[in-house]
mmCIF file of C-alpha atoms and ligand atoms in Angstrom:
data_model
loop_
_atom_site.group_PDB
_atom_site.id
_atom_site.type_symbol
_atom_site.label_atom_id
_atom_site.label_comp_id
_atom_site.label_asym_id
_atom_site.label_seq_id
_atom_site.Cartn_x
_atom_site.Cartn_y
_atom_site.Cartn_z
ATOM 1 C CA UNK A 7 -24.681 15.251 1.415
ATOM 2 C CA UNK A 8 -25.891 13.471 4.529
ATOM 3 C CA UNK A 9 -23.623 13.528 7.785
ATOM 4 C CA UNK A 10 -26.028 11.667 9.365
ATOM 5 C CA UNK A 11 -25.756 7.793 10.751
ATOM 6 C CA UNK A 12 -25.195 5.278 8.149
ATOM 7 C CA UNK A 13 -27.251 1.560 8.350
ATOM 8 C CA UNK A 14 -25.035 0.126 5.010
ATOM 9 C CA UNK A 15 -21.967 0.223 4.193
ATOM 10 C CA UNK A 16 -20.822 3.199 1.972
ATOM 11 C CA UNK A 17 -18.696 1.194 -0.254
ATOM 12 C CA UNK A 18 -20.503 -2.139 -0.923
ATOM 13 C CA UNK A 19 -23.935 -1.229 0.548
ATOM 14 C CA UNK A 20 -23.828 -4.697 2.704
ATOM 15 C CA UNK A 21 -25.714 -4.315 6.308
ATOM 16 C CA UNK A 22 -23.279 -2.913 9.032
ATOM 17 C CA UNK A 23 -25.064 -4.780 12.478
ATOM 18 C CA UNK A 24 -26.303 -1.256 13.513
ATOM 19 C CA UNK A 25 -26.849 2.555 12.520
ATOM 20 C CA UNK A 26 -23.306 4.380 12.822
ATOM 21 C CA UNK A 27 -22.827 7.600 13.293
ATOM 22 C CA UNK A 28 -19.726 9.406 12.199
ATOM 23 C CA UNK A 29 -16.804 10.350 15.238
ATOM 24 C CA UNK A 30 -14.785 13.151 14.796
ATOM 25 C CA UNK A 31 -16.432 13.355 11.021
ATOM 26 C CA UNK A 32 -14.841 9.922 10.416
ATOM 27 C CA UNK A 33 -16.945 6.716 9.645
ATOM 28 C CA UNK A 34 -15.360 3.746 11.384
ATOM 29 C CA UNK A 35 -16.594 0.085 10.797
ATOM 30 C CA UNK A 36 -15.860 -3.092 9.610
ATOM 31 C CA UNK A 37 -17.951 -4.650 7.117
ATOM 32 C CA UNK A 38 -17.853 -8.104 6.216
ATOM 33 C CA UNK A 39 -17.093 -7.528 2.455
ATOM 34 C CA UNK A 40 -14.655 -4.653 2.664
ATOM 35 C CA UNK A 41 -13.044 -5.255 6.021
ATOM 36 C CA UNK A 42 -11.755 -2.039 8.359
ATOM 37 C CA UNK A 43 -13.364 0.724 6.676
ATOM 38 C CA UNK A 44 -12.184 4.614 7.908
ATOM 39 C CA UNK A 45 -13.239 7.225 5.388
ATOM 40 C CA UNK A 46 -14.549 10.431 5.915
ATOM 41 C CA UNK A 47 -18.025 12.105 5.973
ATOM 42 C CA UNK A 48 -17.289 14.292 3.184
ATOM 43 C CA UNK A 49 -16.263 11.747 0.382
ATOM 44 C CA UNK A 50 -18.877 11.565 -1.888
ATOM 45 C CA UNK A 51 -19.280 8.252 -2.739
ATOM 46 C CA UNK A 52 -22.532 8.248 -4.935
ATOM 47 C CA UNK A 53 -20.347 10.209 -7.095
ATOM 48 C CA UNK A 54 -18.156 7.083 -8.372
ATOM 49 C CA UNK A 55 -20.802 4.127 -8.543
ATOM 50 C CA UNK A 56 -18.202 2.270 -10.526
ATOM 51 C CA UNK A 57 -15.373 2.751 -8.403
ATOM 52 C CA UNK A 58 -16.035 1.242 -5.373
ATOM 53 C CA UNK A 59 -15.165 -2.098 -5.611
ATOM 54 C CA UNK A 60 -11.678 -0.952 -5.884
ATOM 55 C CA UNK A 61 -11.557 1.065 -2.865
ATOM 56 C CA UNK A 62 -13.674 -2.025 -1.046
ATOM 57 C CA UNK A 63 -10.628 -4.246 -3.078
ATOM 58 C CA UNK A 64 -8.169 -2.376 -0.990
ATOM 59 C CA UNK A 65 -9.621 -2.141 2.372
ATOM 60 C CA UNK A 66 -10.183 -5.288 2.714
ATOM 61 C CA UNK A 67 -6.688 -6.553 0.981
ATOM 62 C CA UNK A 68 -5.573 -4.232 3.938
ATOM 63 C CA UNK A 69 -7.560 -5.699 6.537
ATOM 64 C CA UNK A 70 -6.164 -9.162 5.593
ATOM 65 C CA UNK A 71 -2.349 -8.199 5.842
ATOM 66 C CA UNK A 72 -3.496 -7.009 9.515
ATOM 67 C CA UNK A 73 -2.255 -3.531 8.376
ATOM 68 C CA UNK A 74 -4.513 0.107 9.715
ATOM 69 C CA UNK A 75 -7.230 1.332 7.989
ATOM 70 C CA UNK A 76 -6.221 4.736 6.744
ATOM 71 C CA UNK A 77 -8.657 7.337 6.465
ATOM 72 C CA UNK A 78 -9.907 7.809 2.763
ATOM 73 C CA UNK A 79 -10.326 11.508 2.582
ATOM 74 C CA UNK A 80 -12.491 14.164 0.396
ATOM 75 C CA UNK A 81 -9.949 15.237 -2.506
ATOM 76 C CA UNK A 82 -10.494 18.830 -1.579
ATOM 77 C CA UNK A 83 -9.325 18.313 2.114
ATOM 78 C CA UNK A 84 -6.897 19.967 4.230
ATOM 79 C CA UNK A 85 -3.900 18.506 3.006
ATOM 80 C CA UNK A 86 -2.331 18.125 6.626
ATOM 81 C CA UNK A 87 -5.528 15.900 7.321
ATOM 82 C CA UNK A 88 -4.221 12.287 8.556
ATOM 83 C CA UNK A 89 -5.136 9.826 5.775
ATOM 84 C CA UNK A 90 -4.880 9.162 2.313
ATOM 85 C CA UNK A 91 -7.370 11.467 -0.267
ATOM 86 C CA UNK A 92 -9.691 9.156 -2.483
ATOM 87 C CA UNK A 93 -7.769 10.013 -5.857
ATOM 88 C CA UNK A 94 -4.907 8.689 -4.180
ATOM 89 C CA UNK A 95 -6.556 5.733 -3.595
ATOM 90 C CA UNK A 96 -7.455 5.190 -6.726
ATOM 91 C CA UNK A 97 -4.014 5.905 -8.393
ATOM 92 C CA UNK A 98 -2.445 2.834 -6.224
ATOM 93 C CA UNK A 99 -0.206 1.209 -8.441
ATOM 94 C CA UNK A 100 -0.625 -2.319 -6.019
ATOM 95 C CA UNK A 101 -4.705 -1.713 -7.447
ATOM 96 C CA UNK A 102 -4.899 -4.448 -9.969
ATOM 97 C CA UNK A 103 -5.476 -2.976 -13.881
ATOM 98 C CA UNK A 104 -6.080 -6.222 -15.437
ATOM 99 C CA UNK A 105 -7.920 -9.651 -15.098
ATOM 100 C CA UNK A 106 -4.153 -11.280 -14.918
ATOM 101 C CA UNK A 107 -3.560 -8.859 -11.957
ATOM 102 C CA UNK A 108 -6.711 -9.945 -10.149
ATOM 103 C CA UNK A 109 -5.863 -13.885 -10.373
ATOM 104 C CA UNK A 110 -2.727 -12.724 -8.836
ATOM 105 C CA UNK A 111 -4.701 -10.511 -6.185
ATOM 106 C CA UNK A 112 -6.850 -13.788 -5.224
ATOM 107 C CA UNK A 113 -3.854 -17.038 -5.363
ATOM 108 C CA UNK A 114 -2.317 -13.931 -2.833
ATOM 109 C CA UNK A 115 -5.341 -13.927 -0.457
ATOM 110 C CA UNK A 116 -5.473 -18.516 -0.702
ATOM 111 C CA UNK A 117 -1.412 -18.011 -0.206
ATOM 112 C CA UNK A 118 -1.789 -16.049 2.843
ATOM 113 C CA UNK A 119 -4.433 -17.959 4.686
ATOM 114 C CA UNK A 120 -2.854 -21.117 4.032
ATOM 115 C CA UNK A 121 -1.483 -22.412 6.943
ATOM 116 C CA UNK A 122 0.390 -25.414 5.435
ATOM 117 C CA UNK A 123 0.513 -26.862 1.462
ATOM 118 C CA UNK A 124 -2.597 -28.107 0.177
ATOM 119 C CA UNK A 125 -4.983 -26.925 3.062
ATOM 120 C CA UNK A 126 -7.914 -26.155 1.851
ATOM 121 C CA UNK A 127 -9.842 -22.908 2.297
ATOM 122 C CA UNK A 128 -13.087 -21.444 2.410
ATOM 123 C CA UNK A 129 -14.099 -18.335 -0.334
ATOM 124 C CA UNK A 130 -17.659 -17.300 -0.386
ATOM 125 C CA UNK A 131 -18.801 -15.767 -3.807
ATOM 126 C CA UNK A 132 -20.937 -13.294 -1.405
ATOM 127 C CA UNK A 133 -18.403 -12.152 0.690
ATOM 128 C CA UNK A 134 -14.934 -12.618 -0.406
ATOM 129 C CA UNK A 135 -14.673 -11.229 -4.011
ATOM 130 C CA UNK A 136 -13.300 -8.220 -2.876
ATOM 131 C CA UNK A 137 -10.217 -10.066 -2.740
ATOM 132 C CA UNK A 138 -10.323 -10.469 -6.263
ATOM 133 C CA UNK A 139 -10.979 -6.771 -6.302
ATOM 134 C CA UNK A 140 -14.455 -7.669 -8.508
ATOM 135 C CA UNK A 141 -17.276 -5.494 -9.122
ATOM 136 C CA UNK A 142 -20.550 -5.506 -6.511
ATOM 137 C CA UNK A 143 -23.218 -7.399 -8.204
ATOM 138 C CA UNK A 144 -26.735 -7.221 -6.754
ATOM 139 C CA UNK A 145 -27.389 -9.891 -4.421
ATOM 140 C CA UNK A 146 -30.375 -11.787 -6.960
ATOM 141 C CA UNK A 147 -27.566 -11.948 -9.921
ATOM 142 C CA UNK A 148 -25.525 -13.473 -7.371
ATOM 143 C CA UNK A 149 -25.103 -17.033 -8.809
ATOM 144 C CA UNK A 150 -23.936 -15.414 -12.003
ATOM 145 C CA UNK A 151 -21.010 -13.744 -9.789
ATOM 146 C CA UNK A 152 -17.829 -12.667 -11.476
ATOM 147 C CA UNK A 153 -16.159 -14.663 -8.829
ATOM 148 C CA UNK A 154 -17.460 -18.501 -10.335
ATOM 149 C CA UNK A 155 -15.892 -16.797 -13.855
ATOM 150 C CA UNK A 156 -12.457 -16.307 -12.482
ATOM 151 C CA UNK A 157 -12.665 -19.289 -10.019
ATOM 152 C CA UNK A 158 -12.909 -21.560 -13.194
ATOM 153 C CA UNK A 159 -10.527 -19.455 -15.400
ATOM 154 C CA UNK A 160 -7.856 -20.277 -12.132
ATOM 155 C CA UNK A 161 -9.509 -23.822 -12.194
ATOM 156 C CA UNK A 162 -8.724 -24.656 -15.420
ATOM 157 C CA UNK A 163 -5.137 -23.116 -15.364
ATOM 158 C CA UNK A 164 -4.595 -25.714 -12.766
ATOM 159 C CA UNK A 165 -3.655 -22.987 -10.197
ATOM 160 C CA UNK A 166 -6.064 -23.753 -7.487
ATOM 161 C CA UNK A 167 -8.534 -26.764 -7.370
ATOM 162 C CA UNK A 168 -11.968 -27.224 -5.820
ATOM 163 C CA UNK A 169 -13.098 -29.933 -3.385
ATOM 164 C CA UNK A 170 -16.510 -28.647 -2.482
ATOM 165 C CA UNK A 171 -18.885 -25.771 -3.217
ATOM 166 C CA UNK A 172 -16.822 -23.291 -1.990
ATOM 167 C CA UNK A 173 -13.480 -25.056 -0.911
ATOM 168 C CA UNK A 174 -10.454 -24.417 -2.708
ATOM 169 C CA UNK A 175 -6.922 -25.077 -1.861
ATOM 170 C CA UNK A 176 -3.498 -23.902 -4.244
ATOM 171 C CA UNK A 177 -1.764 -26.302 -6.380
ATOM 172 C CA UNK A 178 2.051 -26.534 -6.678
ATOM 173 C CA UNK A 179 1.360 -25.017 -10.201
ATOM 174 C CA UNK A 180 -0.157 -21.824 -8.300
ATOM 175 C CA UNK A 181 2.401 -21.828 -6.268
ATOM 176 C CA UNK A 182 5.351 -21.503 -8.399
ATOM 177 C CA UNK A 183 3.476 -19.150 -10.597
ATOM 178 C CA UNK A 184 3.038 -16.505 -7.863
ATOM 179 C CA UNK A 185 6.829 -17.201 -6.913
ATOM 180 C CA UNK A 186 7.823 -16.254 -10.434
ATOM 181 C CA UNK A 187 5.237 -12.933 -9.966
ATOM 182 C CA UNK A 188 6.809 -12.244 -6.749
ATOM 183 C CA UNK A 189 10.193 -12.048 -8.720
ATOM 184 C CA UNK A 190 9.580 -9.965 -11.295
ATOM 185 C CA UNK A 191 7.966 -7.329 -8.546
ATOM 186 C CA UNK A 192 9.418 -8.232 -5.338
ATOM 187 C CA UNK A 193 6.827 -7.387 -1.951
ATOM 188 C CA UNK A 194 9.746 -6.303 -0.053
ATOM 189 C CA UNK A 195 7.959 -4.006 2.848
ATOM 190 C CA UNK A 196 11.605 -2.007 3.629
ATOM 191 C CA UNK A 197 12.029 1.217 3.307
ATOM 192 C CA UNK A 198 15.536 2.632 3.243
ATOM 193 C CA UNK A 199 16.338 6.094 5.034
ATOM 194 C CA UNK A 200 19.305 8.121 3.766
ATOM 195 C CA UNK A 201 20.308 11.074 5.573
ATOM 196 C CA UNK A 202 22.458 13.176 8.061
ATOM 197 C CA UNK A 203 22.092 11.729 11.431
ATOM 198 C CA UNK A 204 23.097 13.421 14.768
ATOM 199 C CA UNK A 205 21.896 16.794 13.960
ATOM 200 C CA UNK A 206 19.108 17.736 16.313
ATOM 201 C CA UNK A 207 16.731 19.025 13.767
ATOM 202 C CA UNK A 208 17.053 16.340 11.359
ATOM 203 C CA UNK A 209 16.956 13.511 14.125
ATOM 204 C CA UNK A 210 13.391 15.157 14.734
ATOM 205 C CA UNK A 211 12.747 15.172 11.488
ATOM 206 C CA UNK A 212 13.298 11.732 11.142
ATOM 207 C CA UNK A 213 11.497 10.409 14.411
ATOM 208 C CA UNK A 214 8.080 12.812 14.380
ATOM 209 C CA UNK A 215 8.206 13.034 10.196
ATOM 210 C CA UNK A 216 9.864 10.609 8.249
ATOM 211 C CA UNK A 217 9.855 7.057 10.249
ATOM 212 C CA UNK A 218 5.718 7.910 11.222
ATOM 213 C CA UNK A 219 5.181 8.822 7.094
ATOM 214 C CA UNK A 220 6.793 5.501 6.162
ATOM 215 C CA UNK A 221 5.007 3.504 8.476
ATOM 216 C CA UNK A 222 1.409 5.290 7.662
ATOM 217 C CA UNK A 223 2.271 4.236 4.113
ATOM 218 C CA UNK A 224 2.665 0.426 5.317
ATOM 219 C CA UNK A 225 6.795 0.437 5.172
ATOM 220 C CA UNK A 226 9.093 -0.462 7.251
ATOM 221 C CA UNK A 227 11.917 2.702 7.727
ATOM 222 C CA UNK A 228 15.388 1.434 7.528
ATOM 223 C CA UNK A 229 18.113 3.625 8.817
ATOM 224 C CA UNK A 230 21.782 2.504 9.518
ATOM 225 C CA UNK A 231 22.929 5.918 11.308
ATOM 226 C CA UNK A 232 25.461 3.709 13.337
ATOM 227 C CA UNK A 233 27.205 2.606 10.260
ATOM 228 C CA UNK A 234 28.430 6.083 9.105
ATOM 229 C CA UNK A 235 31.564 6.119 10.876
ATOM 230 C CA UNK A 236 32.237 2.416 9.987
ATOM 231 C CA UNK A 237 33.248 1.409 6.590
ATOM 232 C CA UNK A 238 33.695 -2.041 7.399
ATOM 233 C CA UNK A 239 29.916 -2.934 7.425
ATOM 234 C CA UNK A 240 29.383 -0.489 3.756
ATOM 235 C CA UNK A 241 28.444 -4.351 2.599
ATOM 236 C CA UNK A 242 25.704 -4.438 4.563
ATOM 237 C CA UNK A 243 24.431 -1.282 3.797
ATOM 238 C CA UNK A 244 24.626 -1.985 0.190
ATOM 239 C CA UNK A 245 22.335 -5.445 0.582
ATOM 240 C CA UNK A 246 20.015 -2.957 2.748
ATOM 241 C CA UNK A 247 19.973 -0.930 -0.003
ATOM 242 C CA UNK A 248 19.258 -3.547 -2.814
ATOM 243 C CA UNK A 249 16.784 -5.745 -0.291
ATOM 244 C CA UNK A 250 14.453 -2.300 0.062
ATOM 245 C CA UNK A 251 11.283 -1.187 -2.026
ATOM 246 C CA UNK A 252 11.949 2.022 -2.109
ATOM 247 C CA UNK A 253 14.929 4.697 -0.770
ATOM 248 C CA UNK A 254 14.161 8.358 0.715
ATOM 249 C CA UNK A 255 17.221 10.633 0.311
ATOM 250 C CA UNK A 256 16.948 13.689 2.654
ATOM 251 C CA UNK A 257 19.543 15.923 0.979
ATOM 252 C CA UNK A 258 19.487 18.712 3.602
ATOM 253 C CA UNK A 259 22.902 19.559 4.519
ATOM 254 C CA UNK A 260 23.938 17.712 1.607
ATOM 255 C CA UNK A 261 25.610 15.194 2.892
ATOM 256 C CA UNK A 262 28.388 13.202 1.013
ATOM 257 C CA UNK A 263 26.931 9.246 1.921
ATOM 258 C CA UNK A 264 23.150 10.497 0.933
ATOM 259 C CA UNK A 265 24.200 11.122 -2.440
ATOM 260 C CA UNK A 266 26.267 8.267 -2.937
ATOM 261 C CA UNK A 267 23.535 5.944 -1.287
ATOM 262 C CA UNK A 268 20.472 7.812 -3.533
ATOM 263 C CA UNK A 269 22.920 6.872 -6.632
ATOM 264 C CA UNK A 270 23.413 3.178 -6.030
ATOM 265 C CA UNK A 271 19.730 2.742 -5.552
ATOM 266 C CA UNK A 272 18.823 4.740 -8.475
ATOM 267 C CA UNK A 273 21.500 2.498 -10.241
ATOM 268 C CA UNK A 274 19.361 -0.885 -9.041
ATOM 269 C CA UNK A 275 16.040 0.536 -9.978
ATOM 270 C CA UNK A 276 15.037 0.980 -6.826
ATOM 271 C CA UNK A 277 12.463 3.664 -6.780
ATOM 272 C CA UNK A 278 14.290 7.507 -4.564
ATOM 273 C CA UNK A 279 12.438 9.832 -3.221
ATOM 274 C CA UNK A 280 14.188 13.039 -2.734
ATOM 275 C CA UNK A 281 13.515 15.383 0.352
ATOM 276 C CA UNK A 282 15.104 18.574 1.800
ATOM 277 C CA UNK A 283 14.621 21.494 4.129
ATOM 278 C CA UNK A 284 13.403 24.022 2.138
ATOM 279 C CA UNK A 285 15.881 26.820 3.656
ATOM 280 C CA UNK A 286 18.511 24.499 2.071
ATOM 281 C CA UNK A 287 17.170 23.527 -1.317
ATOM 282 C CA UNK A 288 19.161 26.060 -3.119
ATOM 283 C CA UNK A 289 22.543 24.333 -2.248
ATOM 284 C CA UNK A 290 21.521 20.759 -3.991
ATOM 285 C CA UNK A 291 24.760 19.925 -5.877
ATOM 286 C CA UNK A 292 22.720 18.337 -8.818
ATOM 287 C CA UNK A 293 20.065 18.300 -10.530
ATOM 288 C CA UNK A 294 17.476 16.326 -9.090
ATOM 289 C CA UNK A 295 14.227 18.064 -11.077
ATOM 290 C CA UNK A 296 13.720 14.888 -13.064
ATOM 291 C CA UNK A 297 12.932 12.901 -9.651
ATOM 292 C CA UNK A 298 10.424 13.182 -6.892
ATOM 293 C CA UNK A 299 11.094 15.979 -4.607
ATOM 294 C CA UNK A 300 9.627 17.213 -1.493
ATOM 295 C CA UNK A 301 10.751 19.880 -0.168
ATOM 296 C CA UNK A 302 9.869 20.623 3.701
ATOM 297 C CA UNK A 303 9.885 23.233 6.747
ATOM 298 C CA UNK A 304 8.833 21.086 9.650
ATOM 299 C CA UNK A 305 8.666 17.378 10.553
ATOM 300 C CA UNK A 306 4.543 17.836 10.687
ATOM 301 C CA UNK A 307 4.083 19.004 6.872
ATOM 302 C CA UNK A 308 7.232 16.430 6.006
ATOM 303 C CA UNK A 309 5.326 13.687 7.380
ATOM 304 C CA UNK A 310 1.648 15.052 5.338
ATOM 305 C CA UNK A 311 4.150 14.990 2.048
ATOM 306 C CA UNK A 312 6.036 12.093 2.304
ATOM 307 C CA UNK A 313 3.270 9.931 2.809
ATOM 308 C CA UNK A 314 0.869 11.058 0.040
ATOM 309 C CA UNK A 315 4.312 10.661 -2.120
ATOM 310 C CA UNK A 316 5.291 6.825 -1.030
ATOM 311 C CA UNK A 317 1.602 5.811 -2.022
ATOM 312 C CA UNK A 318 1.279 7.562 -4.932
ATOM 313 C CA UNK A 319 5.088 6.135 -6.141
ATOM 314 C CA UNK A 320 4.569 2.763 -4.884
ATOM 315 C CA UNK A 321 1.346 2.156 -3.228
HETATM 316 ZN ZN1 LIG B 404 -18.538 -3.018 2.553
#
């Protein structure tokens, strides 16, 4: 395996604008097919020729939402390293599985650079089916693209139209079909935060390992550690609650509110993922086996754990 500077890039083989050399064993670039690239010298990617698109699908889906490139790391890697390892990657529930998910994956990337109804917007077969999360096609086999295939699949669905080579804009039709999508899995980017507050240890834990794993993961930490001496506002916590895409329950010190909090998500379907101090574990007053559970000793390897746990439970 070569450590050496790169002239292409590793995931779609375009041109990067000059030889790059890896810092602090880390390739950083941004190519104009994948977007913000960061993934580390040691991931082989010769060794999954037909898995690439998807990982140059997601960095570049990333790039668009104007969220951090995380580091894709070697599978066999330190697990403290910072950055997600390529399995993970490629476990992502928000990767698409079918050709219905990638319609949805591209009316999402016309949606979000539309600035008003009906504008219309440039997608080049060359260098923007990554949205789409398609497969690289050599460059001569280029007019046979996937991208024309599912452009006219979307076409004739009346879902986007075409005004010029290259030109599209979304219909109403589009529209309301990604609005009933959106319902059926809603893109809320909240993350709830259950746990004992005002406890020196676990206010560290949640400032230096659970708010920074949340936000590496692309979430937003919600925590209402004012309201829990004010039953008057339990509404609001309850819509908090219901309005999130996921809860993490921190049951050390098994506190009274985290368990009743943990059960009314669990009773909404919103995905928990259980955490506690491993010195404490033994005094959880149910059995939480059948969930996720990470159990920690200090906010650095909390942080590590939580992440790899929010992508690989809800991407
Ligand atoms: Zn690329």
């Amino acid at each position: 395996m070569s450590h050496d500077a790169i002239a292409c890039c590793r995931l779609c083989g375009d041109d990067l604008p000059g030889p790059l050399g890896p810092d602090d064993g880390i390739y950083r670039y941004t190519c104009r097919r994948c977007g913000r690239v960061a993934l580390h010298e040691t991931v082989d990617t010769a060794a999954i020729p037909g898995k690439l698109h998807l990982l140059s699908g997601w960095t570049r889906e990333r790039t668009e939402k104007g969220e951090r490139a995380l580091t894709i790391l070697a599978n066999d890697v330190d697990p403290a390293a910072d950055g997600i390892t390529l399995d993970a990657v490629l476990n992502l529930p928000v990767l698409p599985r079918s050709i219905t998910d990638r319609i949805q994956k591209l009316l999402e990337a016309l949606a979000r650079r539309s600035p008003y109804f009906g504008a219309e917007i440039g997608f080049s077969s060359l260098l923007d089916y990554p949205l789409a999360y398609l497969e690289h096609v050599p460059e001569d086999l280029e007019h046979r693209h996937p991208f024309h295939k599912l452009t006219e699949q979307i076409i004739q669905r009346g879902w986007i139209g075409k005004t010029a080579a290259h030109q599209y804009y979304l219909t109403a039709e589009g529209l309301e079909y990604l609005e009933k999508r959106h319902r059926q899995s809603p893109e809320s980017r909240d993350c709830f935060v259950a746990m004992k507050f005002g406890v020196e240890f676990l206010d560290r834990a949640y400032q230096e390992g659970i708010a920074p794993a949340v936000r590496d993961a692309g979430y937003l930490p919600v925590q209402m550690a004012y309201l829990e001496h004010n039953n008057n506002i339990l509404d609001e916590m309850l819509a908090a609650i219901r309005r999130s895409r996921l809860l993490i329950a921190d049951l050390t010190t098994q506190n009274q509110n985290v368990y009743y909090e943990a059960g009314f998500a669990l009773g909404l379907g919103v995905p928990v993922i259980f955490t506690c101090h491993d010195a404490d574990a033994p005094n959880i007053r149910f059995d939480t086996q059948q969930f996720s559970q990470i159990r920690w000793l200090a906010p650095r390897d909390l942080r590590v754990k939580l992440k790899n746990r929010i992508l690989a439970t809800i991407g």
